[in-house]
Short mmCIF file of C-alpha atoms in Angstrom, two decimals:
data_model
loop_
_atom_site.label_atom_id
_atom_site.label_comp_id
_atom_site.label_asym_id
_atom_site.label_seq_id
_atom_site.Cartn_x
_atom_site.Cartn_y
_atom_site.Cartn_z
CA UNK A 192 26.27 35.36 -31.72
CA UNK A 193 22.59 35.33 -31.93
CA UNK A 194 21.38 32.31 -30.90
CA UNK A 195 18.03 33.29 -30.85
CA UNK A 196 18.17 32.74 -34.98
CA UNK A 197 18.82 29.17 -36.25
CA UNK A 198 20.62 30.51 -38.85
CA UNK A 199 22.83 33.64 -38.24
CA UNK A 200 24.84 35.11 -41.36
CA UNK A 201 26.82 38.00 -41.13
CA UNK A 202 29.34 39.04 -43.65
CA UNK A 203 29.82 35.94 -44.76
CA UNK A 204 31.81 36.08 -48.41
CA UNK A 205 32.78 32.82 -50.58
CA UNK A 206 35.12 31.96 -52.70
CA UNK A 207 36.13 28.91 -55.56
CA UNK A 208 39.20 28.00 -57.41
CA UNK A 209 42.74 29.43 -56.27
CA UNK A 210 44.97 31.72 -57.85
CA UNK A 211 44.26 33.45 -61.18
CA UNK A 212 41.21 30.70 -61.58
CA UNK A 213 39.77 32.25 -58.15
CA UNK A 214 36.26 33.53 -58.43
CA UNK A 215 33.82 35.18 -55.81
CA UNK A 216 30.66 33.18 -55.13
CA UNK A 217 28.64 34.87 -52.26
CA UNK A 218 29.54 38.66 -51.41
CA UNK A 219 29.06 40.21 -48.18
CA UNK A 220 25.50 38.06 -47.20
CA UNK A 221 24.00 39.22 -43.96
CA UNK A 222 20.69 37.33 -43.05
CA UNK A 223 18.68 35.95 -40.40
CA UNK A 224 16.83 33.31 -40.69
CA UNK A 225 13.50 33.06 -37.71
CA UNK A 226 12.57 29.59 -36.35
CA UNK A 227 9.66 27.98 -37.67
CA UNK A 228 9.35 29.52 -41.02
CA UNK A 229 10.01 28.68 -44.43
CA UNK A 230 12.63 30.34 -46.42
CA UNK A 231 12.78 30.08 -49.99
CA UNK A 232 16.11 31.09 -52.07
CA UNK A 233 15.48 32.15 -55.66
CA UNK A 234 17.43 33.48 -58.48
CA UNK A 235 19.43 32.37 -62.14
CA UNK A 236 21.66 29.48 -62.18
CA UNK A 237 24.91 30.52 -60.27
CA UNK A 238 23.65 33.11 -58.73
CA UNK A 239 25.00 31.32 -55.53
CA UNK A 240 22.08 29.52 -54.09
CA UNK A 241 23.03 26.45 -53.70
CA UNK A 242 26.49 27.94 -52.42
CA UNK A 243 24.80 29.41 -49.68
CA UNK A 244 22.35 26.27 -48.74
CA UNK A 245 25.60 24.52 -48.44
CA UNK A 246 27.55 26.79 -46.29
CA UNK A 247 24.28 27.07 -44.05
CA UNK A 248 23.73 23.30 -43.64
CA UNK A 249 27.25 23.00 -42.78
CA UNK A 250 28.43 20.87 -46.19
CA UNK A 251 31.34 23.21 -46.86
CA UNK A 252 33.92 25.12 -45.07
CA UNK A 253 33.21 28.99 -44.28
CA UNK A 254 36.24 31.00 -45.36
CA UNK A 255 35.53 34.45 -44.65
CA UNK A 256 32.62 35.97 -42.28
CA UNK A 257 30.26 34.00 -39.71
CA UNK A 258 27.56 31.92 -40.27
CA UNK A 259 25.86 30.56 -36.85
CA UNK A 260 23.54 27.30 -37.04
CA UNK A 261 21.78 26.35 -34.12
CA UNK A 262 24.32 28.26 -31.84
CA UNK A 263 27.64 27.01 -33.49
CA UNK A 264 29.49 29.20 -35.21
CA UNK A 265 30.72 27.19 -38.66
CA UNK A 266 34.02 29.26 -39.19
CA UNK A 267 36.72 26.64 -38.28
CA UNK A 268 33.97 24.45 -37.42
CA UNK A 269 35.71 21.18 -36.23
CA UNK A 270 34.72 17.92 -38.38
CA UNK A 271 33.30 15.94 -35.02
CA UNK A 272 31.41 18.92 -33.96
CA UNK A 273 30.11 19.35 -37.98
CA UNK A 274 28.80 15.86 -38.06
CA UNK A 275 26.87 16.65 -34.91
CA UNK A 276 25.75 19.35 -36.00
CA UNK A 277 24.46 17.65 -39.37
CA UNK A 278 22.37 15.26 -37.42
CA UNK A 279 20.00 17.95 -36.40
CA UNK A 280 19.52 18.97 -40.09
CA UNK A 281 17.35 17.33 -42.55
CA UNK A 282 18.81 17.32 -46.38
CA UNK A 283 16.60 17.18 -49.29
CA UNK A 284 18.85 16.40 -52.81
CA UNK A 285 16.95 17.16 -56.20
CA UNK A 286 18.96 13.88 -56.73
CA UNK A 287 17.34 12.13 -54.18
CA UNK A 288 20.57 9.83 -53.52
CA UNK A 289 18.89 7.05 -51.74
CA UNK A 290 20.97 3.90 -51.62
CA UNK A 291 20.21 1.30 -53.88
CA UNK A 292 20.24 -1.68 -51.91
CA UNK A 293 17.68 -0.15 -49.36
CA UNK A 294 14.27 -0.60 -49.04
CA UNK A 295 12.05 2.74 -48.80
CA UNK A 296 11.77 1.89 -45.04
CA UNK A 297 15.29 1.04 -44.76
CA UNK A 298 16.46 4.31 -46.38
CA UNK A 299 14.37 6.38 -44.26
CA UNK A 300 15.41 4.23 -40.91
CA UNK A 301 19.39 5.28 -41.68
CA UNK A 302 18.13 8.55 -41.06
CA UNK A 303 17.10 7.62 -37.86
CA UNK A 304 19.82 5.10 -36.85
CA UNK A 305 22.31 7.83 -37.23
CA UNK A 306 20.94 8.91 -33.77
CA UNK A 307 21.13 5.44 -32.29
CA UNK A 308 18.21 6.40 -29.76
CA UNK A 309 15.54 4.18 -30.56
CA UNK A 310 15.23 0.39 -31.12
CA UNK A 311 14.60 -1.08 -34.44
CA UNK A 312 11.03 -1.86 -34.15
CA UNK A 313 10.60 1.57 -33.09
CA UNK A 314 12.79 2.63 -36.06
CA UNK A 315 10.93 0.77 -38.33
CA UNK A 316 7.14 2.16 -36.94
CA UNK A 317 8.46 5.79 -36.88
CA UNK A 318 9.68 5.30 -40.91
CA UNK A 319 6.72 3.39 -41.75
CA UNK A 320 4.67 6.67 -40.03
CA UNK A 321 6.33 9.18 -41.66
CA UNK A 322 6.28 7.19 -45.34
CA UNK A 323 2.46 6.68 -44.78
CA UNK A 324 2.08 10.70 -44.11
CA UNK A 325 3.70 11.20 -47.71
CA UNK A 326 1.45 8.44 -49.32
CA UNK A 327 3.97 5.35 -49.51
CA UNK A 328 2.36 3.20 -47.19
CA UNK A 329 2.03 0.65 -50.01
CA UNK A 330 5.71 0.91 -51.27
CA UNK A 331 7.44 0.51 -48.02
CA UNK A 332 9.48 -2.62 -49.15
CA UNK A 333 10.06 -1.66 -52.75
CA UNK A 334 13.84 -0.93 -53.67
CA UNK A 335 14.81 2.77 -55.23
CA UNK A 336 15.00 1.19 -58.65
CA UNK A 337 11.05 -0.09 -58.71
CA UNK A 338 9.74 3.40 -57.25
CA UNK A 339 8.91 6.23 -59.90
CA UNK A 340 10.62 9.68 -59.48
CA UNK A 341 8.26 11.40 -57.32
CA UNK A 342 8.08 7.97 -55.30
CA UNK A 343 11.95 8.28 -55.05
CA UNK A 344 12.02 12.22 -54.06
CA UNK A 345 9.32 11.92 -51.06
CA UNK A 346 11.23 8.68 -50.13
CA UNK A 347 13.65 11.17 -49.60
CA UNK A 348 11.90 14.14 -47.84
CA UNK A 349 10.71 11.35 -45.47
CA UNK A 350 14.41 10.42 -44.47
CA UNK A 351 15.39 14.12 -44.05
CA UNK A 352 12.06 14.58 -41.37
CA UNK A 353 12.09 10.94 -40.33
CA UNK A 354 14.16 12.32 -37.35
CA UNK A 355 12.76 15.42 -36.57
CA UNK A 356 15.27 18.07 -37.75
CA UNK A 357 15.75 21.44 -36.14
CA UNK A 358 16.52 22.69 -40.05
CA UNK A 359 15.67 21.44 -43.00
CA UNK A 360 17.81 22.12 -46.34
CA UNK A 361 16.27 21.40 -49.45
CA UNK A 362 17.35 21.81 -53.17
CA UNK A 363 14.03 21.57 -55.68
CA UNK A 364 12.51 18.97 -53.45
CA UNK A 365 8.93 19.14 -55.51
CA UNK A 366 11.14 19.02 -58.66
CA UNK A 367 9.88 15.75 -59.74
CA UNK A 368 6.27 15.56 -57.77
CA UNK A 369 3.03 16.32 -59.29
CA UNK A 370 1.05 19.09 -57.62
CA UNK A 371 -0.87 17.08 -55.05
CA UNK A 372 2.07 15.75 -53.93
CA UNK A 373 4.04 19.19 -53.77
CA UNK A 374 1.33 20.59 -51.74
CA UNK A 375 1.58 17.74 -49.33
CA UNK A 376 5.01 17.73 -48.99
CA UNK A 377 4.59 21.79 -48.58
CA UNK A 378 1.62 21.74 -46.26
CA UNK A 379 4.01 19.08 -44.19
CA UNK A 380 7.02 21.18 -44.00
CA UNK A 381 4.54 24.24 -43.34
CA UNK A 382 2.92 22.29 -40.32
CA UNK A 383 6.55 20.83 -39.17
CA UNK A 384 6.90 24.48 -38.89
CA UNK A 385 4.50 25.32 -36.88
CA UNK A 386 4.29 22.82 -34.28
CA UNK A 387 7.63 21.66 -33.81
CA UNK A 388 9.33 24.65 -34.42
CA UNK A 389 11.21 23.14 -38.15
CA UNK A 390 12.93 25.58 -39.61
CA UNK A 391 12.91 25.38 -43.80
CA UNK A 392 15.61 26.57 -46.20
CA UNK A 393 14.99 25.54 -49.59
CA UNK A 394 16.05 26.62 -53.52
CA UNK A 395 13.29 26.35 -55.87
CA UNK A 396 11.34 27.91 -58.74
CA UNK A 397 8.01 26.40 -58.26
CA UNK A 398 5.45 28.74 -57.78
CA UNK A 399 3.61 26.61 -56.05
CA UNK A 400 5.71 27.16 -53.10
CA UNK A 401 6.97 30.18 -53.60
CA UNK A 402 3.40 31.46 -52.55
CA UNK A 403 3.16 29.57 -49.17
CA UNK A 404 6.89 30.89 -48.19
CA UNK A 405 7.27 32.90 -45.33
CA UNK A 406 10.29 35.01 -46.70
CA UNK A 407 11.97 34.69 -50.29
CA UNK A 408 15.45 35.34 -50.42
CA UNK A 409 16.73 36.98 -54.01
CA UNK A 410 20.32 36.28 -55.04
CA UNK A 411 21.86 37.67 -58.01
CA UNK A 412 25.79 36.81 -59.02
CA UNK A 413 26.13 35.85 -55.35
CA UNK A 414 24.73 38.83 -53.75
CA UNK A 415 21.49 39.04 -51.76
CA UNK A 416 19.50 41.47 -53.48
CA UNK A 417 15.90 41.67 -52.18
CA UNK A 418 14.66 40.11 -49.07
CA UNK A 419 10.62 40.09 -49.03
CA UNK A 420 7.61 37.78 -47.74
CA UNK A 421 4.92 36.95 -50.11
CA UNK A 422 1.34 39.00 -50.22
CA UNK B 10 65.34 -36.08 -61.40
CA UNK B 11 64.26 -39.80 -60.36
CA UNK B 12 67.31 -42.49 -61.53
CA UNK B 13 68.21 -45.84 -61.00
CA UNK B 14 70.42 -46.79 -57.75
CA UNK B 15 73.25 -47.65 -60.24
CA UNK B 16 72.97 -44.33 -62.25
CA UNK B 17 72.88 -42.95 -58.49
CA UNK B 18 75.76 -44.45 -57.24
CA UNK B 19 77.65 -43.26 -60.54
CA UNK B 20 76.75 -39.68 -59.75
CA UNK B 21 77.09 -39.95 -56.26
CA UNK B 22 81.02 -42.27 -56.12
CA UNK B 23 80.86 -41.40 -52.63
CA UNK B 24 77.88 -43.76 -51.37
CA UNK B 25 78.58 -46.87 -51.37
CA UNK B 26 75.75 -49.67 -52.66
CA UNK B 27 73.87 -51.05 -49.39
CA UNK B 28 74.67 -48.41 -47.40
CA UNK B 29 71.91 -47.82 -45.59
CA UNK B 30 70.66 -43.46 -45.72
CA UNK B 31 68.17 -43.74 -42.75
CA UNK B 32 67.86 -46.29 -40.01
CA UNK B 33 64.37 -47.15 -38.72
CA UNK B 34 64.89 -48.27 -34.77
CA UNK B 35 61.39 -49.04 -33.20
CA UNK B 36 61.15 -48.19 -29.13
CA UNK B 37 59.16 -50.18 -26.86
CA UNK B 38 55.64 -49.29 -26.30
CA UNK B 39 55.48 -46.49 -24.14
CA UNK B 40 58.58 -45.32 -24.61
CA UNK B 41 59.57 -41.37 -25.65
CA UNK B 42 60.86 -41.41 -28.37
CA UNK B 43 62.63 -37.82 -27.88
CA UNK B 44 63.44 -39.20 -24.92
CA UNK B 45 64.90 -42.27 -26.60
CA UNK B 46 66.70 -40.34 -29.21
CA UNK B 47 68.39 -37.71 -26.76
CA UNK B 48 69.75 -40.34 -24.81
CA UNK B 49 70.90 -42.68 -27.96
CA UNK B 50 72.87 -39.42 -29.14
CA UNK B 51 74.84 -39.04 -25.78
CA UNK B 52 76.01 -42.52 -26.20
CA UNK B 53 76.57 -42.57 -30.06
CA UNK B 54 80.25 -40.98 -30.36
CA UNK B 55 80.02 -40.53 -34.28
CA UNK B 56 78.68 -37.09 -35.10
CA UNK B 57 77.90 -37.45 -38.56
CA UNK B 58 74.91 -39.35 -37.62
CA UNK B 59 71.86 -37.15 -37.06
CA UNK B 60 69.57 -38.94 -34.55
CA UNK B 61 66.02 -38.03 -34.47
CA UNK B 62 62.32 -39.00 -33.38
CA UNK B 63 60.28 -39.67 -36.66
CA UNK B 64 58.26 -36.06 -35.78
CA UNK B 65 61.83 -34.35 -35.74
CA UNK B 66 63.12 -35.57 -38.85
CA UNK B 67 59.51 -35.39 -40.77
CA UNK B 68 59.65 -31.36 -39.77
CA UNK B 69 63.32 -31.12 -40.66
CA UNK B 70 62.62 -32.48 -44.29
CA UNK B 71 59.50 -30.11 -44.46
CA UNK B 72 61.62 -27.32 -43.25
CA UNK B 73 64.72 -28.48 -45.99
CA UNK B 74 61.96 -28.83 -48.50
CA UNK B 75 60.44 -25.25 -47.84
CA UNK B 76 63.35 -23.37 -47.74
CA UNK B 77 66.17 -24.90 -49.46
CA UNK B 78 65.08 -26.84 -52.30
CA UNK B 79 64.06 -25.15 -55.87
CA UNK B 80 60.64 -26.05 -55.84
CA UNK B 81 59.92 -25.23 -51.92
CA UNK B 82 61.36 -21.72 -52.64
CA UNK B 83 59.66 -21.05 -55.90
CA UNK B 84 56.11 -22.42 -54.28
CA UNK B 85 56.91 -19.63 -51.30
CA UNK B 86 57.53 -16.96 -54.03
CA UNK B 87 53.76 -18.49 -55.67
CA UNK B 88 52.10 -17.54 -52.22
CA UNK B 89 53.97 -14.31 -52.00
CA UNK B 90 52.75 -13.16 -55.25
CA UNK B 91 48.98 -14.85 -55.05
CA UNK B 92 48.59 -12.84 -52.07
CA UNK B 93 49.49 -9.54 -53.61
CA UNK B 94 47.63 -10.26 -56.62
CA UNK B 95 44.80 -11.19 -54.23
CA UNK B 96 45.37 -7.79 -52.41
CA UNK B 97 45.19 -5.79 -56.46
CA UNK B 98 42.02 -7.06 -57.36
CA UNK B 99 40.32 -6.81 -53.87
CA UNK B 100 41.18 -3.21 -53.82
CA UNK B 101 40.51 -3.12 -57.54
CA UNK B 102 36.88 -4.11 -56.63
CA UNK B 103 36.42 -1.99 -53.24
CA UNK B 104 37.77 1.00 -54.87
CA UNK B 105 35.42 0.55 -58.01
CA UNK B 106 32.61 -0.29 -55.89
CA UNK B 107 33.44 3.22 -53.50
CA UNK B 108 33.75 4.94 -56.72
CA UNK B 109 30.04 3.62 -58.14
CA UNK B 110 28.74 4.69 -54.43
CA UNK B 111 30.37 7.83 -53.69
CA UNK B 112 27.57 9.92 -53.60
CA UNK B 113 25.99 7.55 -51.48
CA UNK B 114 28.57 7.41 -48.98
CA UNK B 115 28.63 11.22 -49.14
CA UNK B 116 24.96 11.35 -48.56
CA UNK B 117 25.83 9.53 -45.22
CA UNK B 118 28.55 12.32 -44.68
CA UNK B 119 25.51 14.90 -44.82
CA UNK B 120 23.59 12.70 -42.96
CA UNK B 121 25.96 13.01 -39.86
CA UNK B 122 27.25 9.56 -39.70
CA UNK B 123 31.00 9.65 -38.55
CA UNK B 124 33.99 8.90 -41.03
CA UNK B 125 34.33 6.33 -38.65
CA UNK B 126 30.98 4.29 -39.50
CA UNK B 127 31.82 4.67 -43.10
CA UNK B 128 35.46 3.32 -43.10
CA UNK B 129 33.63 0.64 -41.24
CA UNK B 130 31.60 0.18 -44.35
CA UNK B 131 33.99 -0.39 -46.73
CA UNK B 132 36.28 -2.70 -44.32
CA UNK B 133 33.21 -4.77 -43.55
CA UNK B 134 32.83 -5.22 -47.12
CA UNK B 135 36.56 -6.12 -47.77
CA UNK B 136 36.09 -8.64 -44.76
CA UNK B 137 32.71 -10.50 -46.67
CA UNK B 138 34.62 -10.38 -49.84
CA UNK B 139 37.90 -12.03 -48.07
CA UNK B 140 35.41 -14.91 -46.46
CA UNK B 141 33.41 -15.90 -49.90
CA UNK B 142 37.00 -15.64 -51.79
CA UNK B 143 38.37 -17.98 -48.92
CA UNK B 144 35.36 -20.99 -49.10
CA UNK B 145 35.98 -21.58 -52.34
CA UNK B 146 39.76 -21.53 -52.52
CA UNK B 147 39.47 -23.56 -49.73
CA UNK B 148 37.57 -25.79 -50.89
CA UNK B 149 39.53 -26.17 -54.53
CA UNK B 150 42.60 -26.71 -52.56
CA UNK B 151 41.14 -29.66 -50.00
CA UNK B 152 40.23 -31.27 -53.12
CA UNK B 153 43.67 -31.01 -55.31
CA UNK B 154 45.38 -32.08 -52.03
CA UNK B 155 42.92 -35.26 -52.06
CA UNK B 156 43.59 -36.09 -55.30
CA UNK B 157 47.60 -35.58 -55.49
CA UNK B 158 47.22 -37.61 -51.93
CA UNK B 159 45.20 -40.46 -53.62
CA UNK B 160 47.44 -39.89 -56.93
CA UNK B 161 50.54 -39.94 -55.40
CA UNK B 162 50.47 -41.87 -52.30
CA UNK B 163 51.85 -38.87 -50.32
CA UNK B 164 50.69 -37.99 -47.11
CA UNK B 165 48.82 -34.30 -48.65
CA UNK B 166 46.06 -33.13 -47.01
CA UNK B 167 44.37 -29.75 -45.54
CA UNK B 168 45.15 -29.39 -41.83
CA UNK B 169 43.12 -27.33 -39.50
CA UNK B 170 46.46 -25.32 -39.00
CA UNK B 171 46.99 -24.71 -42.87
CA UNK B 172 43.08 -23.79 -43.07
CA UNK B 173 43.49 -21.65 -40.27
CA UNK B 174 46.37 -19.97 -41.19
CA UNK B 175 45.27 -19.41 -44.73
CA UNK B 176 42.25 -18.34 -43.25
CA UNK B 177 43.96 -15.45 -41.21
CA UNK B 178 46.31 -14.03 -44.16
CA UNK B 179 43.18 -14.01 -46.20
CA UNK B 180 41.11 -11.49 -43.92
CA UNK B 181 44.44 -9.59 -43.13
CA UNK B 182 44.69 -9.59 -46.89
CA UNK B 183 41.42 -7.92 -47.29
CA UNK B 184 41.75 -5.80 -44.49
CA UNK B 185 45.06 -4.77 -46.56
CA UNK B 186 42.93 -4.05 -49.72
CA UNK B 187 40.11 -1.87 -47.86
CA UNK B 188 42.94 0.16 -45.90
CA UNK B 189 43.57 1.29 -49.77
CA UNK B 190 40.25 1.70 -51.04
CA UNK B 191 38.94 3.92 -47.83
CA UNK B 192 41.80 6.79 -49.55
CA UNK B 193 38.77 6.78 -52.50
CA UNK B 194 36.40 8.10 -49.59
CA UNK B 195 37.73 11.24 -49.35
CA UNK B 196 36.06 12.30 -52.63
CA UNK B 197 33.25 11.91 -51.13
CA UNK B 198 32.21 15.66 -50.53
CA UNK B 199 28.28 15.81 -49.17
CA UNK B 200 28.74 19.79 -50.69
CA UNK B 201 28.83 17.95 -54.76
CA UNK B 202 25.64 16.37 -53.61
CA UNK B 203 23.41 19.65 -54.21
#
């Protein structure tokens, strides 16, 4: 196991469905992934992107090959050690899924009350820091429903960093944000990167990221079929 | 059925008028009246006569009316069945209520809170529900107890005992209900969320 790597594929094949209805998503993907940078995964829909994210950020079971996050290996992963392992890793839904009932602040504190580390004033400061750093300093106490879509999506980015990930997973996380507010949420990720060492996995098509990414990742029907860093 | 003491007596040719059913003896002041009636049935040689302190044969009608007669029987069937019912449509609303937040609950999943904190969710919920269902019913009931009591010159009214106990069956009710609605969690699969 390389532990070196954050994120250690090899061989790693996946399948859906059982008996005649079985179908191959990911075939033979060998990768590692360096600390600190930021990975983008492109290709067509079901090409197995999102596949992958999910078997790297530990969301679904690894049935044939290894995949090593953080120095675990996730074959036969057991569920206590997985939800450990999960609260090093910062998830960023194109759906956003906040929780309705919570404030901005109070959706980006559960992602730092998972950890149970800090008291709630502290809690509260840290969330309020890290909504002010993605421009919602003056929305801190408005509900999911009242926030626009963008408002919504960096609510969410700020829970996912709120408690300093080791990884970050992301799935079209500038989907909905205008393109000052991609580049902010980019240049934070970017900067995450480089001083605390963050590492960034994300699917997107935006082109606006795709040129700041370290390394872009090419799938095609579930294989990885170019592996190349941007000019 | 209520009748007349003739009709009675011509139902009943056994009883005989003026015979007397119960016999009221009053003890001295300070007296036990356990006490009293323990002693008064080692002397009394007849053993068709049941002698009891007023508590004793108070609980022994409640107990007769409870368990043997019609109406105690089919009121014990009522709370047998209002607590199921209340069990249904508790999990009805838990389980609907996981079902409108699964994705939420599976964003906790990918979040790396335990199964354990989010069962605790959903039986913390089942608990609030079981407490506002309880002040009202409780509440209703004090107040048809008043007025039957008032009505009826019975002696009806809400112990702390009754409360209590209702109180208890209602939160191990709910408890019931959320045991059955956590099964809905398992859908909740963080991997659906991307």
């Amino acid at each position: 196991m390389q532990t070196e790597f954050p994120i250690s594929i090899n061989g790693l094949n996946h399948w859906f469905g059982t008996a005649e209805a079985r179908k191959q998503a990911i075939y033979e993907v060998t990768l590692n992934i360096r600390p600190g940078t930021l990975t983008v995964m492109v290709g067509p829909s079901g090409s197995g992107k999102t596949t992958l994210l999910t078997l790297m950020g530990c969301l679904r079971d690894v049935q044939e090959g290894s995949v090593a996050l953080l120095g675990h290996e996730l074959h036969g992963v057991k569920e206590d050690m997985a939800t450990r392992l999960r609260r090093r890793l910062g998830f960023i839904f194109q759906a956003h899924n906040l929780h309705g009932s919570l404030t901005a602040l109070q959706n980006v504190r559960m992602g730092l009350q998972v950890h149970a580390t800090t008291d709630a004033a502290t809690e509260a400061r840290a969330a309020a820091h890290i909504l002010t750093l993605l421009g919602l300093a003056d929305r801190l106490d408005y509900l999911p429903a009242n926030l626009s879509g963008g408002q919504k999506q960096r609510v969410a980015i700020a829970r996912a960093l709120a408690a300093s990930p080791a990884v970050v997973f992301a799935d079209e996380p500038t989907a909905a944000l205008d393109r000052d507010s991609a580049a902010n949420v980019v240049s934070l990720l970017k900067r995450l990167g480089e001083v605390r060492g963050t590492t960034t996995v994300m699917v997107t098509h935006d082109s606006r990221i795709l040129e700041r990414a370290d390394r872009i990742l090419t799938l095609e029907d579930g294989r990885l079929v170019a592996d190349t860093a941007p000019a | 059925m209520i009748v007349s003491d003739q009709t009675f007596l011509t139902l009943f040719p056994a009883r005989r008028s003026g015979a007397p059913d119960h016999i009221l003896l009053q003890v001295r002041p300070g007296a036990d009246p356990v006490a009293v009636a323990a002693r008064l049935r080692g002397i009394v040689s007849d053993k068709t006569l049941r002698i009891r302190s007023y508590a004793e044969a108070g609980a022994a009608d409640l107990s007769y009316q409870q368990t043997k007669r019609p109406t105690g029987i089919i009121f014990g069937f009522g709370v047998i069945i209002g607590v199921l019912v209340g069990i249904v449509i508790l999990y009805q609303v838990l389980s609907t209520d996981v079902a409108d937040h699964l994705s939420e609950y599976a964003t906790f999943k990918a979040m790396g809170y335990s199964h354990r904190f989010i069962l605790g969710i959903v039986f913390e919920e089942a608990l609030i529900l079981g407490i506002l269902g309880f002040i009202p019913g409780f509440t209703i009931a004090t107040g048809l107890l008043t007025g039957m009591a008032m009505a009826t010159t019975l002696p009806l009214a809400m112990t702390s005992g009754m409360a209590v106990s209702v109180f208890v069956g209602s939160i191990v009710a709910a408890a019931l209900s959320g045991a059955f609605a956590t099964r809905r969690l398992a859908a909740a699969d963080p991997a659906d969320l991307f």
